[in-house]
Short mmCIF file of C-alpha atoms and ligand atoms in Angstrom, two decimals:
data_model
loop_
_atom_site.label_atom_id
_atom_site.label_comp_id
_atom_site.label_asym_id
_atom_site.label_seq_id
_atom_site.Cartn_x
_atom_site.Cartn_y
_atom_site.Cartn_z
CA MET A 1 79.30 88.77 149.88
CA SER A 2 79.01 89.09 146.15
CA PHE A 3 81.77 88.84 143.64
CA ASP A 4 83.25 92.27 142.66
CA ALA A 5 80.77 93.41 139.93
CA GLU A 6 83.36 95.60 138.11
CA ILE A 7 85.82 92.70 137.93
CA THR A 8 83.04 90.21 136.90
CA ALA A 9 82.25 92.55 134.00
CA LEU A 10 85.81 92.38 132.64
CA GLN A 11 85.92 90.30 129.39
CA VAL A 12 87.96 87.15 129.33
CA ASP A 13 86.95 85.99 126.02
CA GLN A 14 89.90 87.50 124.12
CA SER A 15 93.67 86.97 124.09
CA PHE A 16 96.27 89.52 123.22
CA ILE A 17 98.27 88.45 120.12
CA ALA A 18 100.64 90.60 117.95
CA GLY A 19 99.30 93.85 119.50
CA HIS A 20 95.55 93.06 119.14
CA TRP A 21 92.86 91.43 121.12
CA CYS A 22 91.48 88.31 119.47
CA VAL A 23 88.80 85.68 120.11
CA PRO A 24 90.14 82.21 119.85
CA VAL A 25 88.88 80.22 116.91
CA LEU A 26 87.92 77.07 119.09
CA ASP A 27 84.91 77.51 121.35
CA LYS A 28 86.77 76.13 124.47
CA GLY A 29 85.97 77.62 127.92
CA PHE A 30 87.02 77.51 131.55
CA ASP A 31 84.25 78.09 134.11
CA LEU A 32 85.17 80.51 136.81
CA PHE A 33 83.79 80.47 140.35
CA ASP A 34 83.88 82.95 143.26
CA PRO A 35 85.93 81.38 146.09
CA ALA A 36 83.91 83.32 148.63
CA SER A 37 80.55 82.32 147.47
CA GLU A 38 81.10 79.26 145.26
CA THR A 39 78.94 80.92 142.60
CA ALA A 40 79.65 80.83 138.83
CA VAL A 41 81.18 84.07 137.72
CA GLY A 42 81.81 83.64 133.99
CA ARG A 43 83.87 81.74 131.57
CA ALA A 44 87.37 82.26 130.16
CA HIS A 45 87.82 81.58 126.46
CA LEU A 46 90.85 79.51 125.86
CA CYS A 47 93.39 79.58 123.11
CA GLY A 48 94.53 76.56 121.15
CA ILE A 49 97.25 75.81 118.55
CA THR A 50 96.06 78.39 116.02
CA GLU A 51 96.68 81.28 118.45
CA LEU A 52 99.89 79.76 119.75
CA ASP A 53 101.18 79.61 116.16
CA ARG A 54 100.11 83.20 115.50
CA ALA A 55 101.87 84.31 118.70
CA VAL A 56 105.12 82.43 117.88
CA GLN A 57 105.23 83.90 114.47
CA ALA A 58 104.65 87.49 115.80
CA ALA A 59 107.33 86.90 118.47
CA GLN A 60 109.87 85.57 115.95
CA ALA A 61 109.31 88.63 113.61
CA VAL A 62 110.14 90.87 116.59
CA LEU A 63 113.33 89.00 117.16
CA LYS A 64 114.27 89.15 113.37
CA ASN A 65 113.68 92.97 113.58
CA GLY A 66 116.58 93.21 115.97
CA TRP A 67 114.67 93.83 119.24
CA GLY A 68 117.23 91.85 121.13
CA ARG A 69 120.20 93.73 119.61
CA GLN A 70 118.82 97.15 120.70
CA ASP A 71 120.54 98.88 123.58
CA ILE A 72 119.10 97.83 127.02
CA ALA A 73 118.36 101.47 127.73
CA ASN A 74 115.71 101.53 124.79
CA ARG A 75 113.86 98.71 126.26
CA LEU A 76 114.07 100.02 129.83
CA VAL A 77 111.84 102.91 128.70
CA TYR A 78 108.93 100.39 128.33
CA LEU A 79 109.62 99.17 131.86
CA ASP A 80 109.33 102.67 133.31
CA ARG A 81 106.02 102.99 131.55
CA LEU A 82 104.82 99.75 132.65
CA ILE A 83 105.49 100.42 136.36
CA GLU A 84 103.64 103.64 135.89
CA ALA A 85 100.64 102.02 134.35
CA LEU A 86 100.49 99.24 137.04
CA ASP A 87 100.91 101.90 139.82
CA ARG A 88 97.96 103.73 138.37
CA ASN A 89 95.83 100.52 138.34
CA ARG A 90 97.00 99.22 141.71
CA LEU A 91 93.51 99.10 143.26
CA LEU A 92 91.77 97.56 140.26
CA LEU A 93 94.51 94.85 140.04
CA ALA A 94 94.14 94.23 143.73
CA ARG A 95 90.39 93.91 143.49
CA SER A 96 90.78 91.44 140.67
CA ILE A 97 93.31 89.31 142.54
CA SER A 98 91.12 89.37 145.79
CA ALA A 99 88.04 88.40 143.75
CA GLU A 100 89.77 85.63 141.73
CA VAL A 101 92.14 84.14 144.30
CA GLY A 102 90.27 84.99 147.44
CA SER A 103 93.18 86.97 148.92
CA PRO A 104 91.80 89.79 151.46
CA ILE A 105 91.84 93.12 149.63
CA ASP A 106 94.50 94.67 151.95
CA PHE A 107 96.80 91.71 151.36
CA ALA A 108 96.17 91.83 147.67
CA LEU A 109 96.99 95.59 147.42
CA ALA A 110 100.08 95.59 149.74
CA GLN A 111 101.54 92.30 149.07
CA GLN A 112 100.31 90.82 145.83
CA VAL A 113 100.33 94.00 143.76
CA GLY A 114 102.90 95.83 145.97
CA THR A 115 105.43 92.95 145.52
CA ALA A 116 104.85 92.69 141.73
CA ILE A 117 105.61 96.33 141.12
CA GLY A 118 108.63 95.98 143.68
CA HIS A 119 110.03 93.22 141.45
CA LEU A 120 109.80 95.31 138.26
CA GLN A 121 111.57 98.16 140.17
CA ALA A 122 114.23 95.79 141.32
CA THR A 123 114.68 94.50 137.61
CA GLN A 124 115.04 98.12 136.55
CA ALA A 125 117.73 98.65 139.16
CA ALA A 126 119.55 95.47 138.19
CA ALA A 127 119.46 96.42 134.56
CA GLN A 128 121.39 99.62 135.25
CA THR A 129 124.27 97.54 136.61
CA ILE A 130 124.73 95.44 133.49
CA SER A 131 125.65 95.85 129.86
CA GLN A 132 125.30 93.78 126.76
CA ASP A 133 129.09 93.66 126.30
CA ARG A 134 131.56 93.09 129.13
CA THR A 135 135.40 93.03 128.97
CA PRO A 136 136.64 90.65 131.68
CA ASP A 137 140.17 91.90 131.58
CA PRO A 138 140.53 95.73 130.90
CA ALA A 139 144.20 95.13 129.76
CA LYS A 140 142.75 92.81 126.96
CA PRO A 141 140.02 94.77 125.46
CA THR A 142 139.73 92.62 122.38
CA HIS A 143 138.28 89.81 124.53
CA ARG A 144 134.64 90.30 125.29
CA GLU A 145 131.58 88.63 126.57
CA ARG A 146 128.43 89.45 124.72
CA TYR A 147 124.98 89.03 126.29
CA GLU A 148 122.18 88.15 123.93
CA PRO A 149 118.60 87.09 124.38
CA VAL A 150 117.98 83.42 124.33
CA GLY A 151 115.15 83.85 121.89
CA VAL A 152 111.33 83.59 122.12
CA ALA A 153 110.27 82.85 125.74
CA ALA A 154 107.19 81.05 126.81
CA MET A 155 106.03 82.04 130.20
CA ILE A 156 103.71 79.80 132.07
CA THR A 157 102.38 81.05 135.49
CA PRO A 158 100.37 79.93 138.45
CA TRP A 159 97.29 81.42 140.22
CA ASN A 160 98.44 81.90 143.71
CA TRP A 161 100.41 85.14 143.23
CA PRO A 162 99.18 85.74 139.74
CA LEU A 163 100.53 89.31 139.06
CA ASN A 164 103.69 88.72 140.97
CA GLN A 165 104.81 85.72 139.07
CA ILE A 166 104.04 87.37 135.64
CA ALA A 167 106.02 90.62 136.79
CA LEU A 168 109.17 88.59 137.62
CA LYS A 169 109.12 86.98 134.20
CA PHE A 170 108.05 90.03 132.11
CA GLY A 171 110.62 92.38 133.56
CA ALA A 172 113.54 89.92 133.10
CA ALA A 173 112.59 88.93 129.56
CA LEU A 174 112.00 92.63 128.47
CA VAL A 175 115.46 93.68 129.69
CA ALA A 176 117.10 90.72 128.11
CA GLY A 177 115.39 91.26 124.83
CA CYS A 178 113.29 88.11 124.61
CA PRO A 179 109.90 88.35 122.91
CA MET A 180 107.24 86.82 125.12
CA ILE A 181 104.28 84.47 125.03
CA LEU A 182 102.54 84.38 128.40
CA LYS A 183 100.15 81.73 129.35
CA PRO A 184 98.82 82.68 132.82
CA SER A 185 96.81 80.34 134.90
CA GLU A 186 93.30 79.67 133.68
CA TYR A 187 92.04 80.39 137.24
CA THR A 188 93.04 84.08 137.17
CA PRO A 189 92.23 85.30 133.65
CA ARG A 190 90.83 88.73 134.62
CA THR A 191 94.13 89.78 136.52
CA SER A 192 96.04 88.65 133.34
CA VAL A 193 93.80 90.58 131.06
CA LEU A 194 94.27 93.76 133.34
CA PHE A 195 98.07 93.17 133.15
CA ALA A 196 97.98 92.86 129.32
CA ARG A 197 95.95 95.94 129.03
CA CYS A 198 98.69 97.82 131.01
CA VAL A 199 101.29 96.36 128.60
CA GLN A 200 99.24 97.38 125.67
CA GLU A 201 99.24 100.94 126.94
CA ILE A 202 103.03 101.08 126.90
CA GLY A 203 103.38 100.77 123.08
CA LEU A 204 105.76 97.81 122.81
CA PRO A 205 106.36 96.73 119.13
CA HIS A 206 103.51 94.43 118.26
CA GLY A 207 104.52 90.75 118.97
CA THR A 208 106.95 91.59 121.61
CA PHE A 209 104.35 90.51 124.29
CA ASN A 210 101.56 88.12 123.62
CA MET A 211 99.21 86.83 126.26
CA LEU A 212 97.24 83.67 125.60
CA LEU A 213 94.57 82.58 127.91
CA GLY A 214 94.80 78.81 128.11
CA GLY A 215 94.97 75.65 130.39
CA ALA A 216 97.09 72.69 130.69
CA GLU A 217 96.89 71.65 127.14
CA LEU A 218 98.07 74.78 125.84
CA GLY A 219 100.96 74.98 128.31
CA ALA A 220 101.91 71.45 127.29
CA ALA A 221 101.95 72.52 123.58
CA MET A 222 104.17 75.58 124.28
CA SER A 223 106.68 73.41 126.18
CA SER A 224 107.55 71.49 122.98
CA TYR A 225 106.59 74.05 120.33
CA GLN A 226 108.99 74.80 117.46
CA GLY A 227 109.96 78.34 117.51
CA ILE A 228 109.97 78.78 121.38
CA ASP A 229 113.51 78.81 122.70
CA LEU A 230 112.93 79.07 126.42
CA VAL A 231 110.23 77.96 128.85
CA SER A 232 109.91 79.87 132.13
CA PHE A 233 107.56 78.06 134.32
CA THR A 234 106.31 78.68 137.79
CA GLY A 235 103.95 76.11 139.36
CA SER A 236 103.69 72.58 140.76
CA THR A 237 106.65 70.08 140.76
CA ASP A 238 104.56 67.54 138.90
CA VAL A 239 103.90 70.01 136.01
CA GLY A 240 107.50 71.22 136.10
CA ARG A 241 108.71 67.74 135.57
CA LYS A 242 106.37 67.24 132.48
CA ILE A 243 107.55 70.62 131.04
CA SER A 244 111.08 69.59 131.45
CA LEU A 245 110.55 66.36 129.63
CA ALA A 246 108.61 68.01 126.90
CA ALA A 247 111.31 70.64 126.33
CA ALA A 248 114.24 68.21 126.42
CA PRO A 249 114.17 66.92 122.71
CA ASP A 250 114.83 70.45 121.51
CA PHE A 251 117.11 71.46 124.43
CA LYS A 252 115.00 74.47 125.12
CA ARG A 253 116.18 76.31 128.18
CA CYS A 254 113.89 75.69 131.13
CA ILE A 255 113.62 77.94 134.22
CA LEU A 256 111.60 76.02 136.74
CA GLU A 257 110.11 77.72 140.00
CA LEU A 258 108.36 74.84 141.66
CA GLY A 259 106.72 73.80 144.87
CA GLY A 260 108.12 73.74 148.36
CA LYS A 261 107.59 72.31 151.86
CA SER A 262 109.64 74.91 153.65
CA PRO A 263 110.82 74.25 157.28
CA ASN A 264 110.90 76.73 160.01
CA ILE A 265 113.48 75.59 162.57
CA LEU A 266 112.97 76.87 166.07
CA PHE A 267 115.94 76.33 168.20
CA GLU A 268 115.48 76.37 171.82
CA ASN A 269 117.41 79.58 172.31
CA CYS A 270 114.95 81.65 170.05
CA GLN A 271 112.45 84.20 170.95
CA VAL A 272 109.75 81.73 171.21
CA GLU A 273 106.58 83.83 171.29
CA THR A 274 107.72 85.89 168.23
CA ALA A 275 108.94 82.83 166.39
CA VAL A 276 105.67 80.96 166.69
CA GLN A 277 103.65 84.10 166.01
CA GLN A 278 105.69 84.94 162.90
CA GLY A 279 105.83 81.24 161.84
CA LEU A 280 102.24 80.65 161.97
CA ALA A 281 101.48 83.98 160.08
CA HIS A 282 103.92 82.91 157.35
CA CYS A 283 102.47 79.56 157.01
CA PHE A 284 98.81 80.79 156.87
CA ARG A 285 99.45 83.95 154.56
CA ASN A 286 97.42 83.88 151.42
CA ALA A 287 95.41 81.07 153.09
CA GLY A 288 98.48 78.91 152.84
CA GLN A 289 98.85 79.27 149.07
CA SER A 290 102.40 80.45 148.74
CA CYS A 291 105.18 78.31 147.43
CA ASN A 292 107.55 79.42 150.28
CA ALA A 293 105.00 78.95 153.07
CA ALA A 294 106.70 77.99 156.32
CA SER A 295 104.55 74.86 156.47
CA LEU A 296 106.67 72.56 158.46
CA MET A 297 107.67 73.80 161.87
CA LEU A 298 110.77 71.80 163.29
CA VAL A 299 110.96 72.42 167.07
CA GLN A 300 113.73 71.55 169.42
CA ASP A 301 112.50 69.38 172.33
CA GLY A 302 113.22 71.90 175.16
CA ILE A 303 110.74 74.35 173.86
CA TYR A 304 108.22 71.83 172.09
CA ASP A 305 105.36 72.01 174.74
CA GLN A 306 105.56 75.75 174.99
CA VAL A 307 105.37 76.07 171.12
CA LEU A 308 102.33 73.83 171.01
CA VAL A 309 100.39 76.01 173.47
CA LEU A 310 101.29 79.18 171.65
CA ALA A 311 100.56 77.67 168.17
CA LYS A 312 97.11 76.45 169.27
CA GLN A 313 96.26 79.86 170.69
CA ASP A 314 97.47 81.71 167.56
CA ALA A 315 95.47 79.32 165.23
CA ASP A 316 92.28 79.56 167.26
CA GLN A 317 92.57 83.39 167.24
CA THR A 318 93.27 83.63 163.47
CA ARG A 319 90.33 85.57 162.01
CA MET A 320 88.77 84.46 158.68
CA GLY A 321 86.73 86.82 156.56
CA PRO A 322 85.47 87.67 153.08
CA PRO A 323 88.28 88.80 150.53
CA SER A 324 86.42 92.13 149.94
CA GLU A 325 86.72 93.13 153.68
CA ASN A 326 89.52 95.30 154.81
CA GLY A 327 91.63 93.80 157.57
CA SER A 328 94.39 91.24 158.13
CA HIS A 329 92.18 88.16 158.21
CA LEU A 330 92.50 85.05 156.03
CA GLY A 331 90.23 84.59 153.13
CA PRO A 332 89.06 81.26 151.37
CA VAL A 333 91.31 79.02 149.31
CA ILE A 334 90.95 79.49 145.40
CA SER A 335 88.73 76.65 144.32
CA LYS A 336 86.70 73.58 145.29
CA ALA A 337 89.51 71.34 144.00
CA GLN A 338 92.02 73.19 146.18
CA TYR A 339 89.59 73.03 149.19
CA ASP A 340 89.03 69.20 148.65
CA ARG A 341 92.77 68.63 148.31
CA VAL A 342 93.52 70.27 151.64
CA GLN A 343 90.70 68.37 153.32
CA VAL A 344 92.27 65.01 152.00
CA LEU A 345 95.57 66.00 153.50
CA ILE A 346 94.01 67.05 156.79
CA GLN A 347 92.22 63.71 156.97
CA SER A 348 95.59 61.91 156.12
CA GLY A 349 97.20 63.61 159.03
CA ILE A 350 94.46 62.36 161.40
CA ASP A 351 94.60 58.92 159.83
CA GLN A 352 98.35 58.71 160.04
CA GLY A 353 98.34 59.57 163.84
CA ALA A 354 99.40 63.25 163.97
CA ARG A 355 97.85 65.15 166.95
CA LEU A 356 95.39 67.78 165.77
CA ILE A 357 95.60 70.75 168.18
CA ALA A 358 93.64 73.41 166.29
CA GLY A 359 91.22 73.52 163.35
CA GLY A 360 90.57 70.39 161.43
CA LEU A 361 88.16 69.15 158.76
CA GLY A 362 85.25 71.11 157.40
CA ARG A 363 84.42 74.74 156.56
CA ALA A 364 85.63 77.36 158.88
CA ASP A 365 83.22 78.41 161.61
CA GLY A 366 80.68 81.02 160.64
CA PHE A 367 80.70 80.39 156.95
CA LYS A 368 77.69 78.63 155.09
CA GLN A 369 79.45 78.84 151.76
CA GLY A 370 82.95 79.52 150.33
CA PHE A 371 86.13 77.66 150.25
CA TYR A 372 87.13 78.59 153.84
CA VAL A 373 89.56 76.04 155.36
CA ARG A 374 90.05 76.03 159.10
CA PRO A 375 93.48 77.35 160.28
CA THR A 376 94.83 73.95 161.36
CA VAL A 377 97.68 72.87 163.50
CA PHE A 378 99.12 69.24 163.78
CA ALA A 379 101.51 68.31 166.46
CA ASP A 380 103.71 65.04 166.73
CA VAL A 381 104.08 64.97 162.95
CA THR A 382 106.54 62.25 161.91
CA PRO A 383 108.60 62.06 158.69
CA ASP A 384 106.53 59.27 157.11
CA MET A 385 103.27 61.34 157.14
CA ARG A 386 101.94 62.94 154.05
CA ILE A 387 101.50 66.18 155.91
CA ALA A 388 105.26 66.28 156.60
CA LYS A 389 106.23 65.69 153.00
CA GLU A 390 103.64 67.10 150.80
CA GLU A 391 102.88 70.75 149.84
CA ILE A 392 99.39 71.23 151.36
CA PHE A 393 98.79 74.74 149.99
CA GLY A 394 96.31 75.57 152.70
CA PRO A 395 96.52 77.07 156.07
CA VAL A 396 97.79 73.91 157.72
CA GLN A 397 100.88 73.91 159.94
CA SER A 398 102.72 70.53 160.69
CA ILE A 399 104.95 70.54 163.88
CA MET A 400 107.63 68.04 164.39
CA LYS A 401 110.26 67.61 167.18
CA PHE A 402 113.94 67.36 166.94
CA SER A 403 116.72 67.10 169.52
CA HIS A 404 120.06 68.27 167.93
CA GLU A 405 121.10 70.79 165.34
CA LYS A 406 122.58 68.04 163.07
CA GLN A 407 119.28 66.08 163.15
CA ALA A 408 117.41 69.13 161.98
CA VAL A 409 119.94 69.91 159.22
CA ASP A 410 120.11 66.32 157.94
CA TYR A 411 116.27 66.11 157.89
CA VAL A 412 115.83 69.25 155.86
CA ASN A 413 118.57 68.18 153.39
CA SER A 414 117.01 64.79 153.04
CA GLN A 415 113.67 66.09 151.78
CA ASP A 416 112.56 66.27 148.11
CA HIS A 417 111.95 70.07 148.16
CA GLY A 418 114.63 72.71 148.61
CA LEU A 419 112.91 76.00 148.23
CA ALA A 420 113.15 77.96 151.53
CA ALA A 421 114.13 77.34 155.12
CA TYR A 422 113.59 79.66 158.13
CA ILE A 423 115.92 79.68 161.12
CA GLN A 424 114.96 81.07 164.58
CA SER A 425 117.94 81.39 166.95
CA SER A 426 119.41 84.00 169.04
CA ASP A 427 122.84 82.60 168.50
CA ASP A 428 124.36 84.25 165.47
CA GLU A 429 127.12 81.57 164.99
CA GLN A 430 124.50 78.85 165.05
CA ALA A 431 122.19 80.66 162.53
CA ASP A 432 125.13 81.28 160.22
CA ARG A 433 126.45 77.69 160.52
CA VAL A 434 123.06 76.16 159.87
CA SER A 435 122.43 78.64 156.92
CA GLN A 436 125.70 77.38 155.33
CA GLN A 437 124.66 73.71 155.78
CA LEU A 438 121.11 73.72 154.41
CA ASN A 439 120.70 72.90 150.73
CA VAL A 440 117.97 75.15 149.75
CA GLY A 441 117.49 78.28 147.65
CA LEU A 442 116.17 80.78 150.15
CA ILE A 443 117.13 81.27 153.85
CA GLN A 444 115.55 83.58 156.22
CA ILE A 445 116.95 84.31 159.76
CA ASN A 446 114.80 85.55 162.58
CA GLY A 447 112.02 86.89 160.30
CA THR A 448 114.20 89.13 158.15
CA SER A 449 112.74 89.54 154.63
CA ARG A 450 114.70 89.25 151.39
CA LEU A 451 115.71 92.57 149.66
CA PRO A 452 113.92 93.25 146.38
CA GLY A 453 116.10 91.80 143.53
CA ALA A 454 117.51 89.11 145.72
CA PRO A 455 117.71 85.73 143.83
CA PHE A 456 114.61 83.56 144.11
CA GLY A 457 114.32 79.92 143.42
CA GLY A 458 114.99 76.38 144.78
CA THR A 459 116.99 73.29 144.80
CA ARG A 460 116.15 69.65 144.06
CA GLN A 461 112.33 69.23 143.26
CA SER A 462 111.81 72.97 143.95
CA GLY A 463 113.33 73.71 140.60
CA ILE A 464 116.08 74.90 138.39
CA GLY A 465 117.30 78.56 138.00
CA ARG A 466 116.67 81.71 139.75
CA GLU A 467 114.32 84.76 139.17
CA SER A 468 114.52 88.40 140.33
CA GLY A 469 117.14 91.06 139.98
CA ILE A 470 120.24 90.28 137.99
CA TRP A 471 119.75 86.50 138.20
CA GLY A 472 116.41 86.86 136.47
CA ILE A 473 117.67 88.80 133.60
CA ARG A 474 120.64 86.54 133.06
CA ALA A 475 118.32 83.58 132.81
CA TYR A 476 116.85 84.93 129.69
CA GLN A 477 120.32 85.58 128.06
CA GLU A 478 123.05 83.64 126.22
CA VAL A 479 126.59 84.69 126.70
CA LYS A 480 128.78 84.69 123.61
CA SER A 481 132.53 84.70 123.98
CA ILE A 482 134.34 86.94 121.43
CA SER A 483 138.09 87.18 121.17
CA GLY A 484 140.02 89.23 118.62
CA VAL A 485 139.25 92.13 116.27
CA ALA A 486 138.87 92.30 112.49
CA ARG A 487 142.27 92.47 110.76
CA GLN A 488 142.91 95.96 109.29
CA VAL A 489 143.62 95.95 105.51
P1 NAD V 501 100.13 74.13 138.38
O1 NAD V 501 101.40 73.35 138.08
O2 NAD V 501 98.89 73.24 138.43
O3 NAD V 501 99.87 75.21 137.07
C1 NAD V 501 100.73 76.10 136.85
C2 NAD V 501 100.60 76.48 135.39
O4 NAD V 501 100.85 75.45 134.54
C3 NAD V 501 99.14 76.96 135.02
O5 NAD V 501 99.23 78.05 134.06
C4 NAD V 501 98.66 75.69 134.31
O6 NAD V 501 97.62 75.93 133.16
C5 NAD V 501 99.91 75.21 133.60
N1 NAD V 501 99.87 73.78 133.32
C6 NAD V 501 99.18 72.76 133.85
N2 NAD V 501 99.51 71.55 133.33
C7 NAD V 501 100.53 71.78 132.49
C8 NAD V 501 101.24 71.02 131.51
N3 NAD V 501 101.05 69.64 131.54
N4 NAD V 501 102.13 71.63 130.70
C9 NAD V 501 102.38 72.89 130.72
N5 NAD V 501 101.65 73.80 131.56
C10 NAD V 501 100.76 73.24 132.46
O7 NAD V 501 100.24 75.12 139.57
P2 NAD V 501 99.17 76.00 140.31
O8 NAD V 501 98.19 75.14 140.89
O9 NAD V 501 98.60 77.00 139.32
O10 NAD V 501 100.05 76.80 141.29
C11 NAD V 501 100.50 76.33 142.59
C12 NAD V 501 101.90 75.64 142.44
O11 NAD V 501 102.82 76.64 142.02
C13 NAD V 501 102.41 75.28 143.81
O12 NAD V 501 102.98 73.97 143.72
C14 NAD V 501 103.38 76.43 144.15
O13 NAD V 501 104.41 76.01 145.07
C15 NAD V 501 103.95 76.65 142.91
N6 NAD V 501 104.53 77.96 142.95
C16 NAD V 501 105.98 78.02 142.93
C17 NAD V 501 106.46 79.30 143.09
C18 NAD V 501 108.05 79.40 143.05
O14 NAD V 501 108.55 80.57 142.71
N7 NAD V 501 108.83 78.37 143.29
C19 NAD V 501 105.87 80.54 143.10
C20 NAD V 501 104.45 80.31 143.13
C21 NAD V 501 103.79 79.08 142.91
#
């Protein structure tokens, strides 16, 4: 299956700075490959310090011109226009994500693009509920809280949900009044260019939004660059740590949305068939490349054997297919590096003594090329194994047994990551009790999805801060305390 020709034809040699498309001065590129065929599909042209400096100056000029002091309603006009532009380009954006990431087209359209637009709508709704000035005590109107933009925001995003992560940051920064410098993942430049074209259409003041195609080097430079006040990063825990350190000397505000190893706790009173089917689907969705993937199934001993039979059946029946094909199948993972990393972790599971009950090493059956990982399930996983602790970012389910509720809770709270946890129980009191005890950012009970605009983010090594809705907006604001009025003369 060939890479989408219209998407391949999209130019990725220019970045969007101060309202114009510009070719970076250095001839530095990043080679792009089709995840479904492994063939080369072009080269993105990467920015360096020269372009970063121009973007920072343009963004600072916007701030000086009072962008952040305008009424929120003025800035919301642009958000309306952006939602309309993205909506009009839904299919093109989905085809780009599908081609670049390997997400099957129906998933790319409904989930990747649909969720991104949903986030912008939720930000729009949240913005209606806040004002730049708040009087905490109506009886004392001279005491106010004033919310102001933090300043120039650097936004560094990953490839796995490329539009979604950009949309979360863009909407919040726009409402808060922060001029933006986006550095999307070098693996998804075409989707980023399409997004920037939509932003260009809405007529923001030049310099309010800048998009620099670039890699790790540019991201590192942004994290410590003078003139950038805030770094909002979504990506791996290792890179999040580097950004945090680089931003520390200047006390730049950091919002860090990092990796996860999210447990799915199946208590023996749960609806076992539904829990296993939904759990595996969640772990495998987007070929396992989601930060909140339910990748570690913790199963109470009374239902353990039944769960293994069902999990094997589900994994064996999981259909794989090309990204361009309609349907609910799984596509390839994004790159050779990602494929190799998943293979190393599958090998580690075998070497460390986990019981492989479905899938395993090598390319998925029926494919001669492409980064197709076999849907894989390991049973009898123990806490010391790499597949219990590390984010695999592939369609690999690790299953571990537990006996008592407290044991499951203690285990989850002892882990490095604290992004999401999933609870399967038909006892409401138990589900509520466990949800209160788990130290993670997101909890989903019996498969109920979060509302749009609900806070999103993790604890411990899954990051600092929250995105989405009102929490997303506040992350880009400083609050100033004002008491008193000017004396009358
Ligand atoms: P990554 O950390 O490798 O890269 C993310 C971004 O950081 C890219 O734009 C990359 O160019 C840039 N970067 C790389 N090195 C850098 C450095 N030293 N300084 C500054 N920037 C640098 O992550 P990825 O492989 O693109 O994405 C997958 C990861 O993202 C997973 O760990 C996943 O869990 C995480 N993620 C988290 C969330 C969340 O909300 N918590 C959402 C999506 C993805």
